[in-house]
Short mmCIF file of C-alpha atoms in Angstrom, two decimals:
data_model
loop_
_atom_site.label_atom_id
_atom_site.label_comp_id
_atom_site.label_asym_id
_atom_site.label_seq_id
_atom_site.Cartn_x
_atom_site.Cartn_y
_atom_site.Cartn_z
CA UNK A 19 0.00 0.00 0.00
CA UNK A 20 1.45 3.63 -0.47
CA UNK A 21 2.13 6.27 1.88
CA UNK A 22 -1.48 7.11 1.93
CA UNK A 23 -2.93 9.77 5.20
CA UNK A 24 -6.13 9.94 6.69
CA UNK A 25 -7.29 13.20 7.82
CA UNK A 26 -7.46 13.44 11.13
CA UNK A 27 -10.06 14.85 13.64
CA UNK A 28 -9.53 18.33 15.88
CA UNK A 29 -8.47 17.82 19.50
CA UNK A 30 -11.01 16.54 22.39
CA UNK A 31 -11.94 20.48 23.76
CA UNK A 32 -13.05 21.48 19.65
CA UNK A 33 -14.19 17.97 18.33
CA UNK A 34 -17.92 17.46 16.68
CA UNK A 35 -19.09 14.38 18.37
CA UNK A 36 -19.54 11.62 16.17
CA UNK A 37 -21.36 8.26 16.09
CA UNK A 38 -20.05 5.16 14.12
CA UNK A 39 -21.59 2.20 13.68
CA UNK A 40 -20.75 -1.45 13.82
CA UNK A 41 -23.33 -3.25 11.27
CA UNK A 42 -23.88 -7.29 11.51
CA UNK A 43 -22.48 -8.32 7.86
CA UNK A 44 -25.11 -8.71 4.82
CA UNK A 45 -27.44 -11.37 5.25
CA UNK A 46 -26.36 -12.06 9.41
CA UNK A 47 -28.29 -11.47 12.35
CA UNK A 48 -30.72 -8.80 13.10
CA UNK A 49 -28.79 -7.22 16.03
CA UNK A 50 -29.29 -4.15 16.45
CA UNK A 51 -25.55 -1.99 15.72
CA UNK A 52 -23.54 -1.35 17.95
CA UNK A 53 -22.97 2.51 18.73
CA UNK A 54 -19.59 4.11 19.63
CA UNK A 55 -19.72 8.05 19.94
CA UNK A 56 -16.31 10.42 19.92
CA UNK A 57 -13.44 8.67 17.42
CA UNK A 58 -10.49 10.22 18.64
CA UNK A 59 -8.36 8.74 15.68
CA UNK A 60 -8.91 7.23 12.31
CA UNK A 61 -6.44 5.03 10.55
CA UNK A 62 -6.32 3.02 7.12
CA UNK A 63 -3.87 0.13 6.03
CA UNK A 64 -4.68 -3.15 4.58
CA UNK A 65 -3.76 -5.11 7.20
CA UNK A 66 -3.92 -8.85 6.08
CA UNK A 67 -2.36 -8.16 2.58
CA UNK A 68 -5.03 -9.12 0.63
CA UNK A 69 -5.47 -5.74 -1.57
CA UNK A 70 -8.04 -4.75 0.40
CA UNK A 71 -9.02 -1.66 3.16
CA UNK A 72 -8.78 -1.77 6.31
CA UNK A 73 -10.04 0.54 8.61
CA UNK A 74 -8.73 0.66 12.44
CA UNK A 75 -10.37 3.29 14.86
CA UNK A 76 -9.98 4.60 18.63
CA UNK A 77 -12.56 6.10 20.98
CA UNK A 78 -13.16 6.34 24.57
CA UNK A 79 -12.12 7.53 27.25
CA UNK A 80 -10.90 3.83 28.29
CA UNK A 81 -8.84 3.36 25.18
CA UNK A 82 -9.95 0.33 22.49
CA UNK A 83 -9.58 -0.33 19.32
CA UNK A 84 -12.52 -1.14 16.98
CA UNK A 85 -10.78 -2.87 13.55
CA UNK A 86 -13.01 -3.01 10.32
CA UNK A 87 -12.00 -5.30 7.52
CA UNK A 88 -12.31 -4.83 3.79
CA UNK A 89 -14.20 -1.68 4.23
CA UNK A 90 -15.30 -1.29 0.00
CA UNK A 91 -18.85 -0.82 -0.60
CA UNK A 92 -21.00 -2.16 2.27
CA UNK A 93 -20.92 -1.78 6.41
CA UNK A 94 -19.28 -4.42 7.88
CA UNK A 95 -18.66 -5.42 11.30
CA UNK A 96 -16.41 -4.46 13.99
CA UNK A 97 -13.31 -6.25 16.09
CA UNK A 98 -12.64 -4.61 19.44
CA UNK A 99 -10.00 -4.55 21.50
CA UNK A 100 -8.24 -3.10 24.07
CA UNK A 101 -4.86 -1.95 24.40
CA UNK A 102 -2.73 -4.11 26.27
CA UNK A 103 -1.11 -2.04 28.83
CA UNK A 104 -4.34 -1.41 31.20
CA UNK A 105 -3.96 1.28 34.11
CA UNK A 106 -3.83 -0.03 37.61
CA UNK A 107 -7.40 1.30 38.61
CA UNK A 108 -8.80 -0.38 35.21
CA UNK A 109 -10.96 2.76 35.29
CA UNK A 110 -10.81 5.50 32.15
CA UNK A 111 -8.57 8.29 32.25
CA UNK A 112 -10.21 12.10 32.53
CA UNK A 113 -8.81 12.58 28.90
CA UNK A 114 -6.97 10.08 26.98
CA UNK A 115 -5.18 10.94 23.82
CA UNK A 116 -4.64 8.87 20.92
CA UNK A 117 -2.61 8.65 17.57
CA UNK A 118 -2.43 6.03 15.11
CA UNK A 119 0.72 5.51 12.73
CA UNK A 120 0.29 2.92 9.41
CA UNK A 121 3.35 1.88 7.81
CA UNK A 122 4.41 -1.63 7.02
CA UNK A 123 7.08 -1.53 9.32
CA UNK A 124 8.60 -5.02 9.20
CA UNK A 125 8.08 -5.11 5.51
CA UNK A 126 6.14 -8.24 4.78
CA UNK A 127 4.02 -6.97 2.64
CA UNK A 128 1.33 -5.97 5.13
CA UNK A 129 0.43 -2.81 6.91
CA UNK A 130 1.37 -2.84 10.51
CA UNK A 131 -0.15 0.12 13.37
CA UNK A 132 1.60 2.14 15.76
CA UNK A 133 -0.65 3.27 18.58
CA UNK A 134 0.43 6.49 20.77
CA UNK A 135 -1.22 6.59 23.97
CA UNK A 136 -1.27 10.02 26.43
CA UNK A 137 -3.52 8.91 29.78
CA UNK A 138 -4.26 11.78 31.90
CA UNK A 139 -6.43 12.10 34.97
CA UNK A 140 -6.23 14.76 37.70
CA UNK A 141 -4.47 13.79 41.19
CA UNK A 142 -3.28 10.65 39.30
CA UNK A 143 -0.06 9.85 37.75
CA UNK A 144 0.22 10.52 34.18
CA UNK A 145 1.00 7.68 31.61
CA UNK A 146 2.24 7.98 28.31
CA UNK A 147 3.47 4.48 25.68
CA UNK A 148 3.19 3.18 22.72
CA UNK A 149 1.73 -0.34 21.15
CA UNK A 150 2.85 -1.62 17.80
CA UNK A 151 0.38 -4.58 16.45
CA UNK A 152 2.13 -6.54 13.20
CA UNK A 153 -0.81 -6.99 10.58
CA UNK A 154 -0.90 -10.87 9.49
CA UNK A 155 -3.31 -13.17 7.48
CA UNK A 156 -6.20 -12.49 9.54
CA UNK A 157 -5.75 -9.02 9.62
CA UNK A 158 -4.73 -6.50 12.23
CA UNK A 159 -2.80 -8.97 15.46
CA UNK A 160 -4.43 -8.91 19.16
CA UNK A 161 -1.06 -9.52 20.32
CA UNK A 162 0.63 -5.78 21.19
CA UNK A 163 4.54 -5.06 21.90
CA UNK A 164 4.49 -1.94 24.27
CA UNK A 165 7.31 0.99 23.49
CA UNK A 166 8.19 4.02 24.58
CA UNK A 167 7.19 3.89 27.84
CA UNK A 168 7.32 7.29 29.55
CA UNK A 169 8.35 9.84 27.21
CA UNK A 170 6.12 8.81 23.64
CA UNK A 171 4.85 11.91 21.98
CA UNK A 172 1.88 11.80 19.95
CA UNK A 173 2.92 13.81 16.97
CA UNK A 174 4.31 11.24 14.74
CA UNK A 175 4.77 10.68 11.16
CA UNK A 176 6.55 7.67 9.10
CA UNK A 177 9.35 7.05 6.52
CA UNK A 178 12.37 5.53 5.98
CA UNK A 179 15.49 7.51 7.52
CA UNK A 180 17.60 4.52 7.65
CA UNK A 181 17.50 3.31 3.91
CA UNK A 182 16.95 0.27 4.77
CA UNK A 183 14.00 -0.18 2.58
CA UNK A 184 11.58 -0.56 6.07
CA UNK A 185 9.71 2.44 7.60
CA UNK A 186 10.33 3.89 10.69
CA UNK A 187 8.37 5.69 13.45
CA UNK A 188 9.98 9.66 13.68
CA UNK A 189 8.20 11.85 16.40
CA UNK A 190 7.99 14.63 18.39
CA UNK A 191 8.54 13.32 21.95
CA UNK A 192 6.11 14.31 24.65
CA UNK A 193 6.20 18.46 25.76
CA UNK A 194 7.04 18.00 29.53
CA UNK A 195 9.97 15.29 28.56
CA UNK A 196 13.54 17.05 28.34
CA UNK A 197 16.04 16.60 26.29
CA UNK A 198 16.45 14.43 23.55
CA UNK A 199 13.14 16.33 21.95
CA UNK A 200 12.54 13.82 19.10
CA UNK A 201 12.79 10.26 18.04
CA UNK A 202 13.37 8.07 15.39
CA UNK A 203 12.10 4.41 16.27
CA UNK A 204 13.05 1.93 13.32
CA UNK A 205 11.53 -0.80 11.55
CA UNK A 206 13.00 -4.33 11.85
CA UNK A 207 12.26 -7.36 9.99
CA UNK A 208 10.21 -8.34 13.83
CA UNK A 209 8.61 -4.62 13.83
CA UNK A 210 9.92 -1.48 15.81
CA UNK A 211 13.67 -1.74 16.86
CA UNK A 212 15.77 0.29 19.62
CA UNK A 213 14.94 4.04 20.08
CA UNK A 214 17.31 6.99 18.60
CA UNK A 215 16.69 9.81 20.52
CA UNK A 216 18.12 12.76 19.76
CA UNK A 217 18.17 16.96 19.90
CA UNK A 218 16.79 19.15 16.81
CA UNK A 219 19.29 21.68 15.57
CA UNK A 220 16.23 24.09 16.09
CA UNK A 221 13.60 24.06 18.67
CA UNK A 222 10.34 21.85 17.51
CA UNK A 223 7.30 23.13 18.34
CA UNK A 224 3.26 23.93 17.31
CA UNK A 225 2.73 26.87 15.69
CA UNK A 226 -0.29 28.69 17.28
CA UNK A 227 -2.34 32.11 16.07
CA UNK A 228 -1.47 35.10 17.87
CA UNK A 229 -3.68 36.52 20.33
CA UNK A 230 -6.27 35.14 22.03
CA UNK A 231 -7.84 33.11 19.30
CA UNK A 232 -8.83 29.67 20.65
CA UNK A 233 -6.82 27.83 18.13
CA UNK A 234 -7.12 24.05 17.63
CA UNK A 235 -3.99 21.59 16.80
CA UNK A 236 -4.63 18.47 15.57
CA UNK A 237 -2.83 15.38 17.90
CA UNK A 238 -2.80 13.14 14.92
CA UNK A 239 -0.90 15.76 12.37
CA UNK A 240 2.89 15.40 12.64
CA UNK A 241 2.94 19.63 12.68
CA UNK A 242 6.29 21.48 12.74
CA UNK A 243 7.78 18.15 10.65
CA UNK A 244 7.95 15.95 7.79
CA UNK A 245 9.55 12.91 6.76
CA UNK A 246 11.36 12.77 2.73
CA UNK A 247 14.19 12.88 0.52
CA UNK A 248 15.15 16.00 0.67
CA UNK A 249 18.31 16.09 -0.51
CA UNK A 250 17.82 13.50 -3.24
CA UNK A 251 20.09 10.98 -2.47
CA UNK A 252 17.73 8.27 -2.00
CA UNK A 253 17.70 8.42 1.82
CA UNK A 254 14.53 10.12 3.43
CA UNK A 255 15.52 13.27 5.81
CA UNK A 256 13.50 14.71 8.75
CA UNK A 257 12.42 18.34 8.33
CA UNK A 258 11.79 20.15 11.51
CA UNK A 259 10.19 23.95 11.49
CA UNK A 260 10.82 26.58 14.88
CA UNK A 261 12.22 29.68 15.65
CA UNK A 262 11.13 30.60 12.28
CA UNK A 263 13.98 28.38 10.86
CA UNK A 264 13.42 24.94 9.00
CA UNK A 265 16.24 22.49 9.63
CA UNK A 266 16.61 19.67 7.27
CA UNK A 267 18.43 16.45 9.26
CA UNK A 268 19.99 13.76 6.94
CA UNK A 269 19.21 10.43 7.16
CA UNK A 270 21.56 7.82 6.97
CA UNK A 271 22.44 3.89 7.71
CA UNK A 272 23.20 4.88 11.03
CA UNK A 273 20.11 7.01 11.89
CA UNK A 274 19.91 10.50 11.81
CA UNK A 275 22.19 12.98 11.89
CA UNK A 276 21.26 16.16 13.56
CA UNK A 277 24.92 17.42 13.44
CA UNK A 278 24.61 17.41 9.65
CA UNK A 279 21.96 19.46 9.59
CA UNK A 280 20.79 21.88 6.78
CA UNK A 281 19.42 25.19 8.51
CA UNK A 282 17.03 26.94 6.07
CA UNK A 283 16.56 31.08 7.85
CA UNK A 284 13.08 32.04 7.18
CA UNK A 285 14.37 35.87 6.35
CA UNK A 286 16.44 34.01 3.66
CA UNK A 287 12.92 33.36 2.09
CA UNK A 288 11.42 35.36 -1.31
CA UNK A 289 9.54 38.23 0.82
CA UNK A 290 6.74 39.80 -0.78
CA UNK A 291 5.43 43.34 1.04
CA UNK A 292 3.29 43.12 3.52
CA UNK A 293 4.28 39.29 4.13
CA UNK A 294 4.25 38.25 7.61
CA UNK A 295 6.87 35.07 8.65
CA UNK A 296 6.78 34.72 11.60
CA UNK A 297 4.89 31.13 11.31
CA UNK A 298 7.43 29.59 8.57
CA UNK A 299 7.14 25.87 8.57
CA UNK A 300 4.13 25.67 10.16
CA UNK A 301 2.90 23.13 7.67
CA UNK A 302 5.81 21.36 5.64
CA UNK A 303 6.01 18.26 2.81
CA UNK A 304 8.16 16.90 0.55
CA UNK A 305 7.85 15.73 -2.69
CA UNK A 306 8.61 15.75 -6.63
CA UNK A 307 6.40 18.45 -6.99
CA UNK A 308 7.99 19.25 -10.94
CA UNK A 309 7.74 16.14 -12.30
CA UNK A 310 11.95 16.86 -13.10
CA UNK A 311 12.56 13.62 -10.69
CA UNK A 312 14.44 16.03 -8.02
CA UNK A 313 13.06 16.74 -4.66
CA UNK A 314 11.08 19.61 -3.63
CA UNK A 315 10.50 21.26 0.25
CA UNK A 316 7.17 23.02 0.60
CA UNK A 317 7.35 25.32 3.49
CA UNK A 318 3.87 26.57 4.64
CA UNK A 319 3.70 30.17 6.15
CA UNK A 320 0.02 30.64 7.89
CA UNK A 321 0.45 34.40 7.87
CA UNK A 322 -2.49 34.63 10.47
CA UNK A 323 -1.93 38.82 10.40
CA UNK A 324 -2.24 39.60 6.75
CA UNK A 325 -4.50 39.83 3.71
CA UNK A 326 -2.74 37.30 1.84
CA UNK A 327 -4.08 34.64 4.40
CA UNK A 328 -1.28 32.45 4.14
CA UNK A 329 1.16 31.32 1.64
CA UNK A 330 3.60 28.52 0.57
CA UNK A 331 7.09 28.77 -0.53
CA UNK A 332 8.85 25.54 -2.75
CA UNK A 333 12.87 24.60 -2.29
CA UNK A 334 13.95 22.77 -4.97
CA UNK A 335 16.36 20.36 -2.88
CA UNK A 336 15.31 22.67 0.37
CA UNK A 337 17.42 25.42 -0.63
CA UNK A 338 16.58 29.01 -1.21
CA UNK A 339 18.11 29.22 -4.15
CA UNK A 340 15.35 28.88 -6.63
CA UNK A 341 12.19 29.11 -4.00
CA UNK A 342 8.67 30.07 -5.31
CA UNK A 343 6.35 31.24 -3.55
CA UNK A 344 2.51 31.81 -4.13
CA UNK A 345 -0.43 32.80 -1.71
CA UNK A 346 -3.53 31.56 -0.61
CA UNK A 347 -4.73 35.02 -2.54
CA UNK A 348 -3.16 34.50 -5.67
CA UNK A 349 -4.57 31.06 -5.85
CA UNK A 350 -8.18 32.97 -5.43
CA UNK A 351 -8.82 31.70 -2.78
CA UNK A 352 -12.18 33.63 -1.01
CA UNK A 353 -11.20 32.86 2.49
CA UNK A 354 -10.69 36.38 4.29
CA UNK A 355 -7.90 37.57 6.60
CA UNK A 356 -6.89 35.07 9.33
CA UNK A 357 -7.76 31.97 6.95
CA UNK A 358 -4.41 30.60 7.41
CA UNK A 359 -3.67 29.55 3.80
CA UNK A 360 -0.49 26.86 4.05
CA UNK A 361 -0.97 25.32 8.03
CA UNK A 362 -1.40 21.96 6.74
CA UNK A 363 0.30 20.39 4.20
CA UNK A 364 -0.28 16.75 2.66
CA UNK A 365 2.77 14.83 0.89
#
């Protein structure tokens, strides 16, 4: 399956509530469905390699996992199940967080899921890990490995930054953790490997509106980082936006290598008047964007103050040589001032 993304929903405070439904299959019982209200995360893979769709979900504020199979044309039932590391009170959490990652991280042809779990409750000890579930013939495993116990962060995104032809698990680790800020948690031919921790060259961090605005980010959207070849040499990179900078960090056999590091200066950028970028990187992708077969960086710029309401810039190879840059404007676009034109970018 490619690198396909499912759009995620808004945070818990903003989030529509929603109701999904487990149907009986075609022709089965007359049950009425079952009813499961507030998804907190939406994932799609194709679990037991048979071509197919697979849809895996999350909801609750005691954390489970409802897993629909060869989702085409018709409703069909759902597999539930619940995460394997259970809190000692076996009670739900005040507000549990979720993300879901879908990569085929052992490479065997089927997807695999990475499950990022934050489990808050007031006057109670925080917990924060991760589950990674292998898919397999029958689809998506009950059987769970636990990872990154204690410091998992729930902005994640996946690609391969070890070129070893696997994916690997790169993420933002949790706010209140210190130093190393980020990740990179590799795929093995069993599933996830040992963690490589390690310091951005720049600070990583979410982008908010100014003011007051009640501004909602996204837990599932890996913001202020992507995951791509930047530099074309067949070896995906991390990209990581703050401080108005953008740093591009090689990948290699080894991991990583935030001492390598590209730094891209947001005032080095094409500046039309009146431009506002203060918000560089908050959305950023790569990709052959040309069709020339080189890599391009697409830097997002929100610019939350100004009439062009928001604009993206492309880096052929991430430099600033080069760089284009069009607004949310020039694109005629009718959203007004504040619209926020380039926050989220898909690869």
């Amino acid at each position: 399956m490619g690198r396909d993304r499912a759009v995620p929903d808004p945070p818990r405070d903003d989030r529509l509530r929603r109701r999904a439904r487990a149907h009986p299959p075609r022709g089965g019982a007359a049950d009425a469905p079952k009813t499961l209200s507030d998804f907190d995360g939406l994932a799609i893979g194709d679990f037991d390699g048979n071509g197919g769709f697979d849809v895996v979900a999350t909801g609750g504020f005691t954390p489970r996992l409802l897993f629909f199979r060869d989702v085409v044309d018709r409703p069909v039932p759902a597999v539930e199940t619940a995460p394997k590391l259970i809190m000692p009170n076996e009670r739900g959490a005040e507000d549990a967080f979720h993300s879901l990652k879908v990569a085929d991280f052992n490479a065997d042809g089927r997807s695999d899921l990475a499950l990022m779990v934050h489990w808050l409750s007031e006057g109670e000890e925080n917990h924060y890990w991760g589950e990674l579930r292998l898919g397999g013939p029958r689809g998506l495993s009950d059987r769970a490995t636990v990872f990154g116990r204690g410091w998992v962060g729930l902005h994640a995104t996946t690609g391969d930054v070890t070129g070893d032809g696997r994916p690997d698990l790169v993420m933002r680790d949790r706010n209140d953790v210190p130093k190393p800020q980020m990740s990179v948690v590799p795929g093995t031919p069993t599933g996830l490997g040992a963690r490589q921790g390690f310091t951005s060259p720049i600070t990583v961090g979410t982008v908010d509106k100014p003011g007051n605005l009640d501004y909602a980010v996204s837990l599932e959207a890996a913001r202020g980082f992507a995951v791509g070849d930047v530099t074309g040499d067949g070896i995906e990179d991390i990209a990581v936006a703050g401080d108005g900078k953008v740093a591009v960090i090689p990948g290699g056999p080894d991991g990583v290598r935030p001492g390598k590091a590209h730094i891209i200066d947001g005032q080095d950028l094409p500046r039309p008047s009146g431009s506002d970028l203060r918000w560089v990187g908050d959305g950023l992708s790569v990709g052959d964007l040309t069709g020339d077969g080189e890599p391009e960086l697409t830097v997002g710029v929100p610019e939350w103050t100004t009439r062009a309401g928001g604009r993206v810039y492309v880096l052929p190879n991430g430099r600033t040589q080069g760089a284009t840059t069009v607004s949310g404007a020039q694109l005629g676009l009718t959203q007004q001032q504040d619209g926020g034109f380039g926050q989220l970018l898909l690869p």
